[in-house]
Amino acid sequence: MTRVLVLNSGSSSLKLQVLDTALPESRSELTWVLVERIGEESGNLRIRRTDATGLPAAERTAEAPFPDHTVALARVLKLAAELEVHPDDLGVEAVGHRVVHGGPDFHQPVLVTPEVEADVEALEILAPLHNPANLRGIRVARELLPGLPHVAVFDTGFFHDLPAHAHTYAIDRDVAREYDLRRYGFHGTSHDYVSHRTAEILGRPYDELSQIVLHLGNGASASAITGGRAVDTSMGLTPLEGLVMGTRPGDLDPGMLIHLIRDRGMSPADVSTLLNKRSGLLGLSGVSDFRELLRRVDDGDERATLAYDVVIHRLRRYIGGYWAVLGDVGALTFTAGVGENVPRLRADALATLTGWGVEIDPDANVRGSGERLISTPNSRVAVLVVPTDEELAIARACDAVLGRG
């Protein structure tokens, strides 16, 4: 197999790419699609075809209401046919789907069946923002592209083999076993891809490089990797734990939730909305977009400044904690939208580590694109920016599960 359609379905969006896994990474993308504001009065669709060098060759846009994901994908396929990048035109051989939570049973990519769909649906209680949307995309794609094998790739898979001391919560073990309560971790395809690319860039064997990966976007997570496996990660049973995110709080005292429900009269649904949609940057500053947050910081906005300081403080806690877990660190890598594009955050997060031998090159730590080393030659730790490519990781997983890689 070489050509895979990768579909990432959000609650109000669809992102699609057709990738040729036999080509070099810089030329693997054959087409790219983004549909936004599904279910609203008006939505946007962009579809782009690339040429043999990986550069955009043609683009089509549409603004129209997309009442649901079925209508959105049908419109995508129609425009794709007009641009001659329909899955049939490109010889697509499989569809890969991102699924956020795989629970205790799904830690390898699997062919989608009705039974798999039912299991993914049952896991919605652990990832209420993500799994329902992921499942919606699977069902729509299987309906409109029934002749292709569909493969589910799980964000939690990379962290399935966390050491027991890292994935175990210190609660009654019988309760934990009965309800499968453990730390699962998320953004696994990103941490897997970026950590392997980091080792390749540095010319180091993957299983000999101890590294920290920081996936910083609207969702954010950190991982510690050594001996060829993840040994810790910041997210837990759900994608709420860990770093400060766009609308999610990361670490907090669970007693707060008991207090809000028992003593302040909030319902479990109210608390879920608070933690998933009204916390993080949005809850602290009133905005969830990091670019707007920084604009407000520069304008002297006290709420935005506090939010930024909380983000940096939490990052430093995790970096220092993972350094202690690993014993030594050979590489530290920033990835995802914020990690790749905000030099100020990278510098501030590492500013207290000069005594540990971390040196950032100000001339290299600038806004840019592509993979790059931003530490000085004298730095004891290599610090890198590596753009993540979860879609390519999913496409390669499809190759593997179908035995064609």
Coordinates of C-alpha atoms in Angstrom, one line a residue:
M1 CA 0.0 0.0 0.0
T2 CA 1.1 3.5 -0.6
R3 CA -1.9 5.8 -0.7
V4 CA -4.1 6.4 2.4
L5 CA -6.9 8.9 3.1
V6 CA -6.5 10.1 6.7
L7 CA -9.5 11.6 8.3
N8 CA -9.6 13.6 11.6
S9 CA -13.1 14.4 12.5
G10 CA -13.9 17.1 15.1
S11 CA -17.2 18.1 16.6
S12 CA -17.6 20.8 14.0
S13 CA -14.8 20.1 11.5
L14 CA -13.3 17.6 9.2
K15 CA -9.6 17.5 8.2
L16 CA -8.6 15.1 5.5
Q17 CA -5.3 14.4 3.7
V18 CA -4.4 11.9 1.0
L19 CA -0.8 10.7 1.6
D20 CA 1.6 8.5 -0.4
T21 CA 3.7 6.7 2.2
A22 CA 6.1 5.5 -0.4
L23 CA 7.2 9.1 -1.2
P24 CA 9.7 11.2 0.9
E25 CA 7.9 13.0 3.7
S26 CA 8.2 16.4 2.0
R27 CA 6.3 15.1 -1.0
S28 CA 3.9 12.6 0.6
E29 CA 0.8 14.9 0.7
L30 CA -1.3 14.6 -2.5
T31 CA -4.3 16.6 -1.3
W32 CA -5.4 18.4 1.8
V33 CA -8.9 19.4 2.9
L34 CA -10.4 21.3 5.8
V35 CA -14.1 21.9 6.6
E36 CA -14.9 24.2 9.4
R37 CA -18.1 25.3 11.2
I38 CA -20.1 22.2 10.4
G39 CA -23.6 22.6 11.9
E40 CA -23.6 26.4 11.8
E41 CA -25.4 28.7 9.5
S42 CA -22.4 29.0 7.2
G43 CA -19.3 26.8 6.9
N44 CA -16.0 26.9 5.1
L45 CA -14.4 24.3 2.9
R46 CA -10.9 24.4 1.5
I47 CA -9.4 21.7 -0.7
R48 CA -5.9 21.8 -2.1
R49 CA -4.1 19.6 -4.6
T50 CA -0.3 19.4 -4.5
D51 CA 2.2 18.8 -7.3
A52 CA 5.0 16.3 -7.5
T53 CA 7.2 18.5 -5.4
G54 CA 4.7 18.8 -2.6
L55 CA 3.8 22.4 -3.4
P56 CA 0.2 23.6 -3.9
A57 CA -1.0 23.2 -7.5
A58 CA -4.7 24.0 -7.3
E59 CA -7.1 25.1 -4.6
R60 CA -10.8 25.3 -4.4
T61 CA -12.9 27.0 -1.6
A62 CA -16.6 26.9 -0.8
E63 CA -18.7 28.8 1.7
A64 CA -22.0 27.2 2.4
P65 CA -24.0 25.6 5.2
F66 CA -22.9 22.1 6.1
P67 CA -25.7 20.8 8.4
D68 CA -23.8 17.7 9.4
H69 CA -20.7 15.6 8.7
T70 CA -22.4 13.5 6.0
V71 CA -23.2 16.6 3.9
A72 CA -19.7 18.0 4.5
L73 CA -17.9 14.9 3.3
A74 CA -20.2 14.5 0.3
R75 CA -19.3 18.0 -0.7
V76 CA -15.6 17.3 -0.2
L77 CA -15.8 14.3 -2.5
K78 CA -17.6 16.3 -5.1
L79 CA -15.0 19.0 -5.2
A80 CA -12.3 16.4 -5.0
A81 CA -13.7 14.9 -8.2
E82 CA -13.6 18.3 -9.9
L83 CA -10.0 18.7 -9.0
E84 CA -9.2 15.1 -10.0
V85 CA -8.1 14.2 -6.4
H86 CA -11.1 12.0 -5.5
P87 CA -9.9 8.9 -3.7
D88 CA -10.8 6.9 -6.8
D89 CA -8.6 9.2 -8.9
L90 CA -5.7 8.9 -6.6
G91 CA -5.9 5.1 -6.1
V92 CA -6.5 5.4 -2.4
E93 CA -6.4 1.9 -0.8
A94 CA -7.5 2.6 2.8
V95 CA -8.9 5.2 5.1
G96 CA -7.2 5.9 8.4
H97 CA -9.1 7.5 11.3
R98 CA -7.8 9.2 14.4
V99 CA -9.6 8.1 17.6
V100 CA -8.6 9.8 20.8
H101 CA -9.4 7.2 23.5
G102 CA -8.8 3.5 23.0
G103 CA -9.4 2.5 26.6
P104 CA -7.8 -0.7 28.0
D105 CA -8.4 -2.8 24.9
F106 CA -7.3 -0.7 21.9
H107 CA -3.6 0.0 21.8
Q108 CA -2.8 -1.1 18.3
P109 CA -4.4 0.2 15.1
V110 CA -7.4 -2.0 14.1
L111 CA -9.7 -2.6 11.2
V112 CA -13.0 -0.9 11.9
T113 CA -16.0 -3.2 12.3
P114 CA -19.4 -2.7 13.8
E115 CA -18.0 -4.2 17.0
V116 CA -15.1 -1.7 17.0
E117 CA -17.6 1.2 16.5
A118 CA -19.6 0.1 19.5
D119 CA -16.5 -0.1 21.7
V120 CA -15.4 3.4 20.6
E121 CA -18.8 4.7 21.4
A122 CA -18.7 3.1 24.9
L123 CA -15.5 5.1 25.5
E124 CA -17.2 8.4 24.9
I125 CA -17.6 8.9 28.7
L126 CA -13.8 9.2 29.0
A127 CA -13.3 11.6 26.0
P128 CA -16.6 13.5 25.6
L129 CA -15.1 16.2 23.4
H130 CA -13.3 13.8 21.0
N131 CA -14.6 10.2 20.7
P132 CA -18.1 11.2 19.6
A133 CA -16.7 13.3 16.8
N134 CA -14.2 10.7 15.9
L135 CA -16.9 8.1 15.7
R136 CA -19.1 10.4 13.6
G137 CA -16.3 10.7 11.1
I138 CA -15.8 6.9 10.9
R139 CA -19.5 6.2 10.3
V140 CA -19.9 8.9 7.6
A141 CA -16.7 7.8 5.8
R142 CA -17.7 4.1 5.9
E143 CA -21.1 5.1 4.4
L144 CA -19.7 7.2 1.6
L145 CA -16.5 5.2 0.9
P146 CA -17.8 1.6 1.6
G147 CA -15.4 -0.1 -0.8
L148 CA -12.2 0.7 1.2
P149 CA -10.9 -0.8 4.5
H150 CA -11.1 1.6 7.4
V151 CA -8.5 1.6 10.1
A152 CA -8.8 3.2 13.6
V153 CA -5.6 4.6 15.1
F154 CA -5.7 5.5 18.8
D155 CA -4.0 8.4 20.5
T156 CA -3.6 6.3 23.6
G157 CA -1.7 3.5 21.9
F158 CA 1.8 4.9 22.2
F159 CA 1.4 5.1 26.0
H160 CA -0.1 1.6 26.5
D161 CA 3.2 0.3 27.8
L162 CA 3.9 3.0 30.4
P163 CA 5.6 1.4 33.5
A164 CA 3.1 0.4 36.1
H165 CA 4.4 3.0 38.5
A166 CA 3.7 5.7 36.0
H167 CA 0.2 4.6 34.9
T168 CA -1.2 3.6 38.3
Y169 CA -3.4 5.9 40.3
A170 CA -3.0 5.6 44.1
I171 CA -6.6 4.7 44.7
D172 CA -8.3 1.5 45.9
R173 CA -6.9 -1.1 43.5
D174 CA -10.2 -3.1 43.3
V175 CA -12.1 0.1 42.2
A176 CA -9.3 0.9 39.7
R177 CA -9.5 -2.6 38.2
E178 CA -13.3 -2.7 38.0
Y179 CA -13.5 0.5 36.1
D180 CA -10.2 0.4 34.2
L181 CA -8.9 3.5 36.0
R182 CA -5.4 4.2 34.9
R183 CA -3.4 6.9 33.1
Y184 CA -3.7 6.3 29.4
G185 CA -2.0 9.4 27.9
F186 CA -3.0 11.1 24.6
H187 CA -1.5 12.7 21.5
G188 CA 0.3 9.4 21.2
T189 CA 0.7 9.5 17.4
S190 CA 2.4 12.9 17.7
H191 CA 4.8 11.9 20.5
D192 CA 5.7 8.8 18.6
Y193 CA 6.3 10.6 15.3
V194 CA 8.2 13.5 16.9
S195 CA 10.4 11.5 19.2
H196 CA 11.5 9.2 16.3
R197 CA 12.2 12.2 14.1
T198 CA 14.2 13.8 16.9
A199 CA 16.5 10.8 17.1
E200 CA 16.8 10.7 13.3
I201 CA 17.7 14.4 13.1
L202 CA 20.4 13.9 15.8
G203 CA 21.7 10.7 14.3
R204 CA 21.1 8.8 17.5
P205 CA 19.6 5.3 18.0
Y206 CA 16.0 5.8 19.2
D207 CA 16.4 3.4 22.1
E208 CA 19.5 5.1 23.3
L209 CA 18.2 8.7 23.4
S210 CA 16.4 10.0 26.6
Q211 CA 14.1 12.8 25.6
I212 CA 11.3 15.1 26.6
V213 CA 8.6 15.9 24.0
L214 CA 6.3 18.9 24.5
H215 CA 3.2 18.8 22.3
L216 CA 1.8 22.3 22.8
G217 CA -1.4 23.4 21.0
N218 CA -5.0 24.0 22.0
G219 CA -4.5 20.6 23.6
A220 CA -1.2 20.1 25.3
S221 CA 0.8 17.2 26.7
A222 CA 4.4 16.3 27.6
S223 CA 6.1 12.9 27.5
A224 CA 9.3 11.4 28.8
I225 CA 10.9 8.7 26.6
T226 CA 13.9 6.5 27.1
G227 CA 15.0 3.0 26.1
G228 CA 12.7 3.2 23.1
R229 CA 9.5 3.6 25.1
A230 CA 7.4 6.3 26.8
V231 CA 7.9 6.1 30.6
D232 CA 5.7 9.0 31.6
T233 CA 3.2 11.4 30.1
S234 CA 1.1 14.4 31.4
M235 CA -2.4 13.4 30.4
G236 CA -4.2 10.7 32.4
L237 CA -7.5 8.8 32.4
T238 CA -8.9 11.6 30.2
P239 CA -7.4 14.5 28.2
L240 CA -8.0 16.9 31.1
E241 CA -4.8 16.2 33.2
G242 CA -1.4 17.8 32.9
L243 CA -0.5 21.1 31.2
V244 CA -2.7 24.2 30.8
M245 CA -4.7 24.0 27.6
G246 CA -7.0 26.2 25.5
T247 CA -10.1 25.4 27.4
R248 CA -9.0 22.6 29.8
P249 CA -7.3 23.2 33.1
G250 CA -4.7 20.4 33.3
D251 CA -3.7 19.5 36.9
L252 CA -6.1 20.4 39.7
D253 CA -7.1 19.2 43.1
P254 CA -9.9 16.5 42.7
G255 CA -11.3 17.8 46.0
M256 CA -12.4 20.9 44.1
L257 CA -14.8 18.8 42.0
I258 CA -16.3 17.2 45.2
H259 CA -16.6 20.7 46.7
L260 CA -18.4 22.1 43.6
I261 CA -20.9 19.3 43.4
R262 CA -21.5 18.6 47.1
D263 CA -21.2 22.1 48.6
R264 CA -21.9 24.5 45.7
G265 CA -24.7 22.8 44.0
M266 CA -23.1 22.3 40.6
S267 CA -24.3 19.2 38.6
P268 CA -21.8 16.7 37.2
A269 CA -22.8 18.0 33.7
D270 CA -22.0 21.6 34.9
V271 CA -18.6 20.5 36.1
S272 CA -17.9 18.6 32.9
T273 CA -18.6 21.8 30.9
L274 CA -16.5 23.9 33.3
L275 CA -13.5 21.6 32.9
N276 CA -13.8 20.8 29.2
K277 CA -15.0 24.2 27.8
R278 CA -14.6 27.0 30.3
S279 CA -11.1 26.4 31.9
G280 CA -7.5 26.7 30.7
L281 CA -6.5 29.9 28.9
L282 CA -10.2 30.7 28.2
G283 CA -11.1 30.5 31.9
L284 CA -8.1 32.5 33.0
S285 CA -8.0 35.2 30.3
G286 CA -11.2 35.1 28.3
V287 CA -9.5 33.9 25.2
S288 CA -8.3 30.4 24.1
D289 CA -6.2 31.4 21.1
F290 CA -2.6 31.7 22.1
R291 CA -1.9 34.5 19.5
E292 CA -4.6 36.6 21.0
L293 CA -3.4 35.8 24.5
L294 CA 0.1 37.1 23.6
R295 CA -1.4 40.3 22.0
R296 CA -3.2 41.0 25.3
V297 CA 0.0 40.2 27.3
D298 CA 1.9 42.8 25.2
D299 CA -0.9 45.3 25.9
G300 CA -0.5 44.8 29.6
D301 CA -3.7 42.8 30.2
E302 CA -3.4 41.4 33.8
R303 CA -5.6 38.4 33.2
A304 CA -3.7 37.4 30.1
T305 CA -0.3 37.9 31.8
L306 CA -1.4 35.7 34.7
A307 CA -2.6 33.0 32.3
Y308 CA 0.7 33.1 30.4
D309 CA 2.7 32.9 33.7
V310 CA 0.6 29.8 34.8
V311 CA 1.3 28.1 31.4
I312 CA 5.1 28.7 31.8
H313 CA 5.1 27.6 35.5
R314 CA 3.3 24.4 34.6
L315 CA 5.7 23.7 31.7
R316 CA 8.7 24.2 34.0
R317 CA 7.3 21.8 36.6
Y318 CA 6.8 19.0 34.0
I319 CA 10.2 19.5 32.3
G320 CA 12.0 19.4 35.7
G321 CA 9.9 16.4 36.9
Y322 CA 10.6 14.4 33.7
W323 CA 14.3 15.3 33.9
A324 CA 14.3 13.7 37.3
V325 CA 12.4 10.6 36.0
L326 CA 14.8 10.2 33.2
G327 CA 18.0 10.9 35.2
D328 CA 19.5 12.6 32.1
V329 CA 18.1 14.2 29.0
G330 CA 19.7 14.1 25.6
A331 CA 17.0 16.1 23.7
L332 CA 14.0 18.3 24.4
T333 CA 11.6 18.9 21.5
F334 CA 8.8 21.4 21.0
T335 CA 6.0 20.5 18.6
A336 CA 2.3 21.4 17.6
G337 CA 0.9 24.8 16.8
V338 CA 2.1 26.7 19.9
G339 CA 5.3 24.8 20.4
E340 CA 6.3 25.2 16.8
N341 CA 5.4 28.9 16.4
V342 CA 6.0 30.8 19.7
P343 CA 9.7 31.4 20.3
R344 CA 8.9 33.5 23.5
L345 CA 7.2 30.5 25.1
R346 CA 10.2 28.2 24.3
A347 CA 12.7 30.6 25.7
D348 CA 10.6 31.3 28.8
A349 CA 9.9 27.6 29.5
L350 CA 13.7 26.9 29.5
A351 CA 15.0 30.1 31.0
T352 CA 15.6 28.5 34.4
L353 CA 17.6 25.6 33.1
T354 CA 20.8 27.4 32.3
G355 CA 22.3 25.9 35.4
W356 CA 21.5 22.4 34.0
G357 CA 23.5 23.2 30.8
V358 CA 20.6 24.2 28.6
E359 CA 21.5 27.0 26.2
I360 CA 19.1 28.4 23.6
D361 CA 20.5 30.2 20.6
P362 CA 18.4 33.5 20.3
D363 CA 19.2 33.7 16.5
A364 CA 17.9 30.2 16.0
N365 CA 14.9 30.4 18.3
V366 CA 12.8 32.6 16.0
R367 CA 9.5 32.1 14.3
G368 CA 10.0 29.9 11.2
S369 CA 9.0 26.6 9.7
G370 CA 10.5 23.2 9.4
E371 CA 12.7 21.1 11.6
R372 CA 15.4 23.0 13.4
L373 CA 17.9 22.9 16.2
I374 CA 17.5 26.0 18.5
S375 CA 20.2 25.2 21.1
T376 CA 23.8 26.4 21.0
P377 CA 26.6 24.0 20.2
N378 CA 27.7 24.2 23.8
S379 CA 24.3 23.2 25.2
R380 CA 24.3 20.0 27.2
V381 CA 20.9 19.2 25.8
A382 CA 19.8 19.4 22.2
V383 CA 16.7 21.5 21.9
L384 CA 14.7 21.2 18.7
V385 CA 11.5 22.3 17.0
V386 CA 10.0 19.4 15.0
P387 CA 6.6 19.9 13.3
T388 CA 4.4 17.0 14.1
D389 CA 2.8 15.0 11.3
E390 CA 0.1 12.9 13.0
E391 CA -1.6 12.2 9.6
L392 CA 1.6 10.6 8.2
A393 CA 1.9 8.5 11.3
I394 CA -1.7 7.4 10.9
A395 CA -1.1 6.5 7.2
R396 CA 1.9 4.4 8.1
A397 CA -0.1 2.7 10.8
C398 CA -2.7 1.8 8.1
D399 CA 0.1 0.2 6.1
A400 CA 1.2 -1.8 9.1
V401 CA -2.2 -3.1 10.2
L402 CA -3.1 -4.1 6.6
G403 CA 0.3 -5.9 6.2
R404 CA 1.4 -3.7 3.3
G405 CA 4.1 -1.6 4.9

